[in-house]
Amino acid sequence: MILELEKNITTDKKQVIFSRLFEQNLGFKEIYFGNKNIVYLTTNKHVSGLDRLEGVSKILSSFKHEFKLASREFQEINTVVDVDGVKIGGEKLVMIAGPCAVESLERTMTIAKKVQDLGVEILRGGAFKPRTSPYSFQGLQEKGLEILAEVKAKTGLKIITEVIDTETIGLVGEVADVFQIGSRNMQNFSLLKKIGRTQKPVLLKRGLAATLEELLLSAEYLLGEGNKNVILCERGIRTFSNHTRNTLDLSIIPTIKEVSHLPIIVDPSHATGKRNQIYDMSLASFAAGSDGIIVEVHNNPSEALSDGFQAILPEEFAKIVEDSKIIAKIRKRYF
Ligand code: PEP
Ligand code: MN
């Protein structure tokens, strides 16, 4: 159950509500959600009579799914996440591009300038890399963050970079405009809760084999701590199909739009693992209603320290940007 409190509710009235919940042994949490003051129960119990309490303006008790704060029942209008002026989930589509990993200042700057010239406003690049093999390049880590900070200062690009554990949230947060939570961490609930306590936008990538409900329940952990700036990301899932690295599940987009108010973007790079499919899957993503794409772009893919096989050149990315504009029109979107 979710209780929406009146805008100017007095402390006394709030105390009455809280005591009432305490008396009934109901776990609950108070959060500020945008301009809404919310109290939600941390159980699935249904309690009657709460609507009679003074100071409660609205009660939501019937949800089609287990996720509540992420649901359309809770919020009918789409959430638009504001990344320091760059809006995600509105009419304008978002293009995020950059290398898989930050490799050097020079290379990151070169790629950043090239994608910026193509209209990109958010640069991707991992400093802390969660690699399947411990023998693979793990990212430049702190040094990588310093490079991102310098590129950000020189170009004005916003930065999205992955945070892989709770210890480095502060460090990563100093440079990141968007925290990326990788697929492997989608169900790292302590990480989700700590990120939820910040107000920083977060890109939550779908787990390697997560269902739509599991993805939205992970989003619920972020929202439940009061961070309403959640962007979902479809990046392909493990299936028996092995012609691509993962299977891009584009039908998740219309389904998410139906059941949730959160924006969703697509990562065609990790979904396909094939640079010759990035164009097709990017256009398909926009056709399916995606709010944006996040693409691995590198100026010299054969020398990339990670995921070079799926990186495309800036010139190839330019064609995606151009042709996606045509698809965008059909969906009444633009960039
Ligand atoms: C990434 O985007 O850098 C990444 C590691 O992706 P994923 O978590 O989707 O595998
Ligand atoms: Mn990668």
Short mmCIF file of C-alpha atoms and ligand atoms in Angstrom, two decimals:
data_model
loop_
_atom_site.label_atom_id
_atom_site.label_comp_id
_atom_site.label_asym_id
_atom_site.label_seq_id
_atom_site.Cartn_x
_atom_site.Cartn_y
_atom_site.Cartn_z
CA MET A 1 0.00 0.00 0.00
CA ILE A 2 1.13 3.52 -0.77
CA LEU A 3 -0.15 6.53 1.14
CA GLU A 4 0.24 9.92 -0.41
CA LEU A 5 0.33 12.64 2.23
CA GLU A 6 -1.14 16.09 1.90
CA LYS A 7 1.26 18.76 0.73
CA ASN A 8 1.36 20.78 3.92
CA ILE A 9 0.68 18.04 6.40
CA THR A 10 1.49 18.99 9.99
CA THR A 11 4.03 17.03 12.04
CA ASP A 12 1.26 16.11 14.49
CA LYS A 13 -0.90 14.56 11.81
CA LYS A 14 2.12 12.68 10.48
CA GLN A 15 2.85 11.34 13.95
CA VAL A 16 -0.70 10.04 14.24
CA ILE A 17 -0.32 8.19 10.95
CA PHE A 18 3.04 6.74 11.97
CA SER A 19 1.76 5.62 15.39
CA ARG A 20 -1.19 3.94 13.78
CA LEU A 21 1.16 1.97 11.53
CA PHE A 22 3.48 1.15 14.46
CA GLU A 23 0.55 -0.08 16.56
CA GLN A 24 -0.39 -2.53 13.86
CA ASN A 25 3.20 -3.72 13.54
CA LEU A 26 3.37 -2.56 9.95
CA GLY A 27 6.76 -1.91 8.46
CA PHE A 28 6.73 1.34 6.49
CA LYS A 29 8.99 3.94 4.98
CA GLU A 30 8.54 7.63 4.31
CA ILE A 31 10.10 9.09 1.19
CA TYR A 32 9.94 12.25 -0.82
CA PHE A 33 9.26 11.34 -4.40
CA GLY A 34 9.62 14.42 -6.57
CA ASN A 35 7.08 16.76 -5.01
CA LYS A 36 5.14 13.92 -3.42
CA ASN A 37 5.46 12.93 0.22
CA ILE A 38 4.90 9.20 0.31
CA VAL A 39 4.58 6.58 3.01
CA TYR A 40 4.60 3.03 1.76
CA LEU A 41 4.21 -0.26 3.57
CA THR A 42 7.18 -2.58 3.32
CA THR A 43 4.91 -5.62 3.29
CA ASN A 44 2.14 -6.78 1.00
CA LYS A 45 -0.44 -6.59 3.80
CA HIS A 46 -3.68 -4.87 3.08
CA VAL A 47 -4.92 -2.69 5.90
CA SER A 48 -8.26 -0.99 5.96
CA GLY A 49 -9.14 2.29 7.59
CA LEU A 50 -5.96 4.15 6.72
CA ASP A 51 -7.88 6.42 4.35
CA ARG A 52 -9.76 7.82 7.30
CA LEU A 53 -6.58 9.23 8.78
CA GLU A 54 -6.19 12.96 8.57
CA GLY A 55 -3.43 14.18 6.28
CA VAL A 56 -3.65 11.26 3.86
CA SER A 57 -4.65 12.58 0.45
CA LYS A 58 -4.60 9.34 -1.50
CA ILE A 59 -4.23 5.63 -0.91
CA LEU A 60 -3.12 3.14 -3.51
CA SER A 61 -3.76 -0.44 -2.59
CA SER A 62 -4.42 -2.29 -5.79
CA PHE A 63 -1.55 -3.09 -8.09
CA LYS A 64 -1.49 -5.52 -10.99
CA HIS A 65 2.11 -6.45 -10.26
CA GLU A 66 4.44 -6.85 -7.30
CA PHE A 67 6.28 -3.62 -8.13
CA LYS A 68 4.41 -0.57 -6.93
CA LEU A 69 6.41 2.66 -7.08
CA ALA A 70 7.56 1.69 -10.60
CA SER A 71 3.99 1.01 -11.72
CA ARG A 72 1.60 2.97 -13.91
CA GLU A 73 -0.98 2.65 -11.16
CA PHE A 74 1.26 4.76 -8.92
CA GLN A 75 2.18 7.27 -11.62
CA GLU A 76 0.25 7.59 -14.82
CA ILE A 77 2.49 10.04 -16.63
CA ASN A 78 5.93 9.09 -17.92
CA THR A 79 8.91 9.87 -15.74
CA VAL A 80 11.37 12.17 -17.45
CA VAL A 81 14.81 11.92 -15.90
CA ASP A 82 16.79 15.13 -15.96
CA VAL A 83 20.51 14.53 -16.34
CA ASP A 84 21.78 18.01 -15.64
CA GLY A 85 19.62 19.44 -18.41
CA VAL A 86 19.55 16.39 -20.71
CA LYS A 87 16.08 14.88 -20.47
CA ILE A 88 15.54 11.15 -20.80
CA GLY A 89 12.02 9.88 -21.38
CA GLY A 90 10.57 13.01 -22.96
CA GLU A 91 9.91 13.65 -26.64
CA LYS A 92 13.58 14.10 -27.37
CA LEU A 93 15.47 10.84 -27.74
CA VAL A 94 18.81 10.35 -26.07
CA MET A 95 21.98 9.15 -27.76
CA ILE A 96 24.68 7.91 -25.41
CA ALA A 97 27.96 6.82 -26.94
CA GLY A 98 31.58 6.17 -26.09
CA PRO A 99 34.09 3.41 -25.50
CA CYS A 100 33.39 0.29 -23.45
CA ALA A 101 36.25 1.23 -21.14
CA VAL A 102 38.25 4.38 -20.53
CA GLU A 103 41.69 3.52 -21.90
CA SER A 104 43.67 6.77 -21.95
CA LEU A 105 43.02 10.49 -21.82
CA GLU A 106 43.95 11.00 -25.45
CA ARG A 107 41.75 8.23 -26.77
CA THR A 108 38.77 9.09 -24.59
CA MET A 109 39.02 12.76 -25.60
CA THR A 110 39.22 11.85 -29.31
CA ILE A 111 36.14 9.65 -29.12
CA ALA A 112 34.28 12.15 -26.92
CA LYS A 113 34.81 15.01 -29.38
CA LYS A 114 33.75 12.88 -32.33
CA VAL A 115 30.51 11.75 -30.78
CA GLN A 116 29.81 15.22 -29.41
CA ASP A 117 30.06 16.58 -32.96
CA LEU A 118 27.30 14.14 -33.86
CA GLY A 119 24.97 15.55 -31.21
CA VAL A 120 25.74 13.19 -28.35
CA GLU A 121 25.31 14.84 -24.95
CA ILE A 122 26.20 11.93 -22.67
CA LEU A 123 29.47 10.03 -22.91
CA ARG A 124 29.75 6.44 -21.76
CA GLY A 125 32.98 4.85 -20.56
CA GLY A 126 33.78 2.36 -17.85
CA ALA A 127 36.49 3.10 -15.31
CA PHE A 128 35.60 0.13 -13.10
CA LYS A 129 34.89 -2.79 -15.40
CA PRO A 130 33.03 -5.86 -14.15
CA ARG A 131 34.65 -8.50 -16.35
CA THR A 132 33.60 -12.12 -16.60
CA SER A 133 37.21 -13.21 -16.45
CA PRO A 134 39.51 -11.96 -13.70
CA TYR A 135 42.30 -12.07 -16.28
CA SER A 136 40.61 -9.49 -18.52
CA PHE A 137 41.32 -5.75 -18.32
CA GLN A 138 39.53 -4.48 -15.22
CA GLY A 139 39.48 -0.81 -16.19
CA LEU A 140 41.77 2.05 -15.19
CA GLN A 141 39.67 2.50 -12.04
CA GLU A 142 40.55 5.75 -10.13
CA LYS A 143 42.77 6.88 -13.01
CA GLY A 144 39.85 6.25 -15.36
CA LEU A 145 37.62 8.49 -13.26
CA GLU A 146 40.22 11.26 -13.40
CA ILE A 147 40.26 10.96 -17.18
CA LEU A 148 36.48 11.15 -17.33
CA ALA A 149 36.55 14.22 -15.09
CA GLU A 150 38.99 15.92 -17.41
CA VAL A 151 37.01 15.05 -20.54
CA LYS A 152 33.85 16.31 -18.83
CA ALA A 153 35.52 19.59 -17.88
CA LYS A 154 36.91 20.16 -21.39
CA THR A 155 33.86 19.12 -23.43
CA GLY A 156 30.87 19.74 -21.16
CA LEU A 157 29.62 16.24 -21.93
CA LYS A 158 27.67 14.49 -19.20
CA ILE A 159 29.20 11.24 -18.01
CA ILE A 160 27.70 7.82 -17.46
CA THR A 161 29.98 5.29 -15.84
CA GLU A 162 29.51 2.07 -13.94
CA VAL A 163 29.60 1.73 -10.18
CA ILE A 164 30.39 -1.87 -9.27
CA ASP A 165 30.31 -1.80 -5.46
CA THR A 166 29.13 0.20 -2.47
CA GLU A 167 32.68 1.25 -1.48
CA THR A 168 33.20 3.34 -4.61
CA ILE A 169 29.82 5.11 -4.80
CA GLY A 170 31.28 8.36 -3.45
CA LEU A 171 34.28 8.26 -5.74
CA VAL A 172 32.29 7.42 -8.88
CA GLY A 173 29.59 9.91 -7.89
CA GLU A 174 32.10 12.77 -8.02
CA VAL A 175 32.36 12.45 -11.79
CA ALA A 176 29.30 10.49 -12.93
CA ASP A 177 26.16 12.36 -13.93
CA VAL A 178 24.49 8.97 -14.26
CA PHE A 179 25.44 5.91 -12.24
CA GLN A 180 25.39 2.80 -14.36
CA ILE A 181 24.41 -0.40 -12.62
CA GLY A 182 25.58 -3.25 -14.79
CA SER A 183 23.73 -6.43 -15.65
CA ARG A 184 25.80 -8.45 -13.23
CA ASN A 185 24.76 -6.16 -10.41
CA MET A 186 21.07 -5.78 -11.23
CA GLN A 187 20.20 -7.80 -8.16
CA ASN A 188 22.92 -6.48 -5.86
CA PHE A 189 20.31 -5.16 -3.48
CA SER A 190 22.65 -3.44 -1.04
CA LEU A 191 24.20 -1.53 -3.96
CA LEU A 192 20.73 -0.64 -5.25
CA LYS A 193 19.62 0.63 -1.85
CA LYS A 194 22.70 2.80 -1.38
CA ILE A 195 22.38 4.26 -4.87
CA GLY A 196 18.71 4.80 -4.11
CA ARG A 197 19.68 7.08 -1.25
CA THR A 198 21.41 9.43 -3.68
CA GLN A 199 19.33 11.55 -6.00
CA LYS A 200 21.64 10.94 -8.93
CA PRO A 201 20.14 9.48 -12.11
CA VAL A 202 20.82 5.79 -12.52
CA LEU A 203 20.85 3.52 -15.52
CA LEU A 204 19.72 0.09 -14.41
CA LYS A 205 20.74 -2.58 -16.90
CA ARG A 206 18.67 -5.71 -17.21
CA GLY A 207 20.28 -8.75 -15.65
CA LEU A 208 21.73 -11.49 -17.83
CA ALA A 209 18.61 -13.61 -17.46
CA ALA A 210 16.17 -11.32 -15.67
CA THR A 211 12.47 -11.15 -16.38
CA LEU A 212 10.67 -7.86 -16.81
CA GLU A 213 9.25 -8.19 -13.30
CA GLU A 214 12.69 -8.83 -11.81
CA LEU A 215 14.04 -5.75 -13.60
CA LEU A 216 11.23 -3.60 -12.26
CA LEU A 217 11.58 -5.02 -8.76
CA SER A 218 15.24 -4.01 -8.84
CA ALA A 219 14.11 -0.55 -9.93
CA GLU A 220 11.73 -0.65 -6.96
CA TYR A 221 14.72 -0.93 -4.59
CA LEU A 222 16.10 2.31 -6.03
CA LEU A 223 12.73 4.09 -6.01
CA GLY A 224 11.94 2.81 -2.54
CA GLU A 225 14.85 4.77 -1.12
CA GLY A 226 13.57 7.95 -2.74
CA ASN A 227 15.58 8.10 -5.95
CA LYS A 228 13.02 8.62 -8.68
CA ASN A 229 15.62 9.15 -11.41
CA VAL A 230 15.69 5.62 -12.72
CA ILE A 231 16.30 4.76 -16.37
CA LEU A 232 15.95 1.13 -17.45
CA CYS A 233 18.17 -0.48 -20.06
CA GLU A 234 17.49 -3.50 -22.26
CA ARG A 235 20.87 -5.02 -23.15
CA GLY A 236 19.90 -8.49 -24.29
CA ILE A 237 19.41 -11.65 -22.30
CA ARG A 238 20.83 -15.16 -22.33
CA THR A 239 18.81 -17.54 -24.45
CA PHE A 240 19.55 -20.71 -26.40
CA SER A 241 20.14 -18.57 -29.50
CA ASN A 242 23.84 -18.24 -30.08
CA HIS A 243 24.06 -16.28 -33.31
CA THR A 244 24.45 -13.12 -31.25
CA ARG A 245 26.16 -12.47 -27.89
CA ASN A 246 22.77 -12.08 -26.21
CA THR A 247 19.20 -11.95 -27.49
CA LEU A 248 17.84 -8.43 -27.81
CA ASP A 249 14.36 -8.49 -26.35
CA LEU A 250 12.75 -5.49 -27.98
CA SER A 251 9.22 -6.42 -27.00
CA ILE A 252 10.14 -5.52 -23.45
CA ILE A 253 9.84 -1.86 -24.50
CA PRO A 254 6.10 -1.72 -25.23
CA THR A 255 5.49 -3.96 -22.22
CA ILE A 256 7.47 -1.67 -19.92
CA LYS A 257 5.61 1.32 -21.33
CA GLU A 258 2.35 -0.39 -20.52
CA VAL A 259 3.10 -1.32 -16.92
CA SER A 260 5.62 1.30 -15.81
CA HIS A 261 6.24 5.04 -16.02
CA LEU A 262 10.03 4.65 -16.17
CA PRO A 263 12.03 5.47 -19.29
CA ILE A 264 13.84 2.66 -21.08
CA ILE A 265 16.78 2.77 -23.46
CA VAL A 266 18.51 0.04 -25.46
CA ASP A 267 22.12 -1.10 -25.58
CA PRO A 268 22.49 -2.78 -28.98
CA SER A 269 26.24 -3.29 -28.43
CA HIS A 270 26.07 -5.78 -25.57
CA ALA A 271 22.82 -7.20 -26.90
CA THR A 272 24.30 -8.34 -30.21
CA GLY A 273 28.05 -8.30 -29.63
CA LYS A 274 28.35 -7.72 -33.36
CA ARG A 275 29.33 -4.40 -34.83
CA ASN A 276 27.57 -5.14 -38.13
CA GLN A 277 24.23 -5.39 -36.31
CA ILE A 278 24.39 -2.18 -34.29
CA TYR A 279 22.81 -0.09 -37.06
CA ASP A 280 19.86 -2.45 -37.58
CA MET A 281 19.17 -2.94 -33.88
CA SER A 282 19.50 0.78 -33.09
CA LEU A 283 16.88 1.66 -35.68
CA ALA A 284 14.71 -1.22 -34.51
CA SER A 285 14.97 0.04 -30.93
CA PHE A 286 13.61 3.44 -31.91
CA ALA A 287 10.91 1.81 -34.00
CA ALA A 288 9.89 -0.17 -30.91
CA GLY A 289 9.55 2.99 -28.81
CA SER A 290 12.88 3.16 -27.01
CA ASP A 291 13.70 6.46 -25.28
CA GLY A 292 17.29 6.24 -26.41
CA ILE A 293 20.30 4.09 -27.14
CA ILE A 294 23.68 3.56 -25.52
CA VAL A 295 26.30 2.46 -28.01
CA GLU A 296 29.95 1.47 -27.81
CA VAL A 297 31.92 3.70 -30.19
CA HIS A 298 35.69 3.54 -30.59
CA ASN A 299 38.08 5.27 -32.99
CA ASN A 300 40.21 2.15 -33.31
CA PRO A 301 38.17 -0.92 -32.34
CA SER A 302 40.95 -3.40 -33.12
CA GLU A 303 43.06 -1.80 -30.38
CA ALA A 304 40.25 -1.52 -27.80
CA LEU A 305 41.06 -3.06 -24.43
CA SER A 306 37.55 -4.44 -24.05
CA ASP A 307 34.65 -5.31 -26.34
CA GLY A 308 36.41 -4.06 -29.49
CA PHE A 309 34.53 -6.67 -31.55
CA GLN A 310 31.25 -4.87 -30.95
CA ALA A 311 32.50 -1.27 -31.13
CA ILE A 312 31.60 0.84 -34.13
CA LEU A 313 33.49 3.76 -35.65
CA PRO A 314 32.25 7.33 -35.15
CA GLU A 315 31.41 7.44 -38.89
CA GLU A 316 29.19 4.41 -38.50
CA PHE A 317 27.55 5.99 -35.49
CA ALA A 318 26.91 9.11 -37.61
CA LYS A 319 24.76 7.06 -39.96
CA ILE A 320 22.75 5.68 -37.04
CA VAL A 321 22.11 9.22 -35.79
CA GLU A 322 21.00 10.39 -39.23
CA ASP A 323 18.74 7.48 -40.07
CA SER A 324 17.24 7.21 -36.60
CA LYS A 325 15.81 10.68 -37.13
CA ILE A 326 13.54 9.22 -39.81
CA ILE A 327 12.29 6.49 -37.46
CA ALA A 328 11.91 9.01 -34.65
CA LYS A 329 9.41 10.98 -36.74
CA ILE A 330 7.14 7.97 -37.07
CA ARG A 331 7.11 7.68 -33.27
CA LYS A 332 6.55 11.46 -32.90
CA ARG A 333 9.94 11.82 -31.27
CA TYR A 334 13.04 13.73 -32.35
CA PHE A 335 16.67 14.52 -31.62
C1 PEP B 1 28.76 -1.97 -20.00
O1 PEP B 1 27.82 -1.33 -20.48
O2 PEP B 1 29.91 -1.50 -19.90
C2 PEP B 1 28.54 -3.35 -19.53
C3 PEP B 1 29.47 -4.01 -18.85
O3 PEP B 1 27.35 -3.84 -19.87
P1 PEP B 1 26.45 -4.99 -19.16
O4 PEP B 1 26.44 -4.70 -17.71
O5 PEP B 1 25.13 -4.80 -19.83
O6 PEP B 1 27.10 -6.29 -19.51
MN MN B 2 31.37 -3.34 -23.10
#
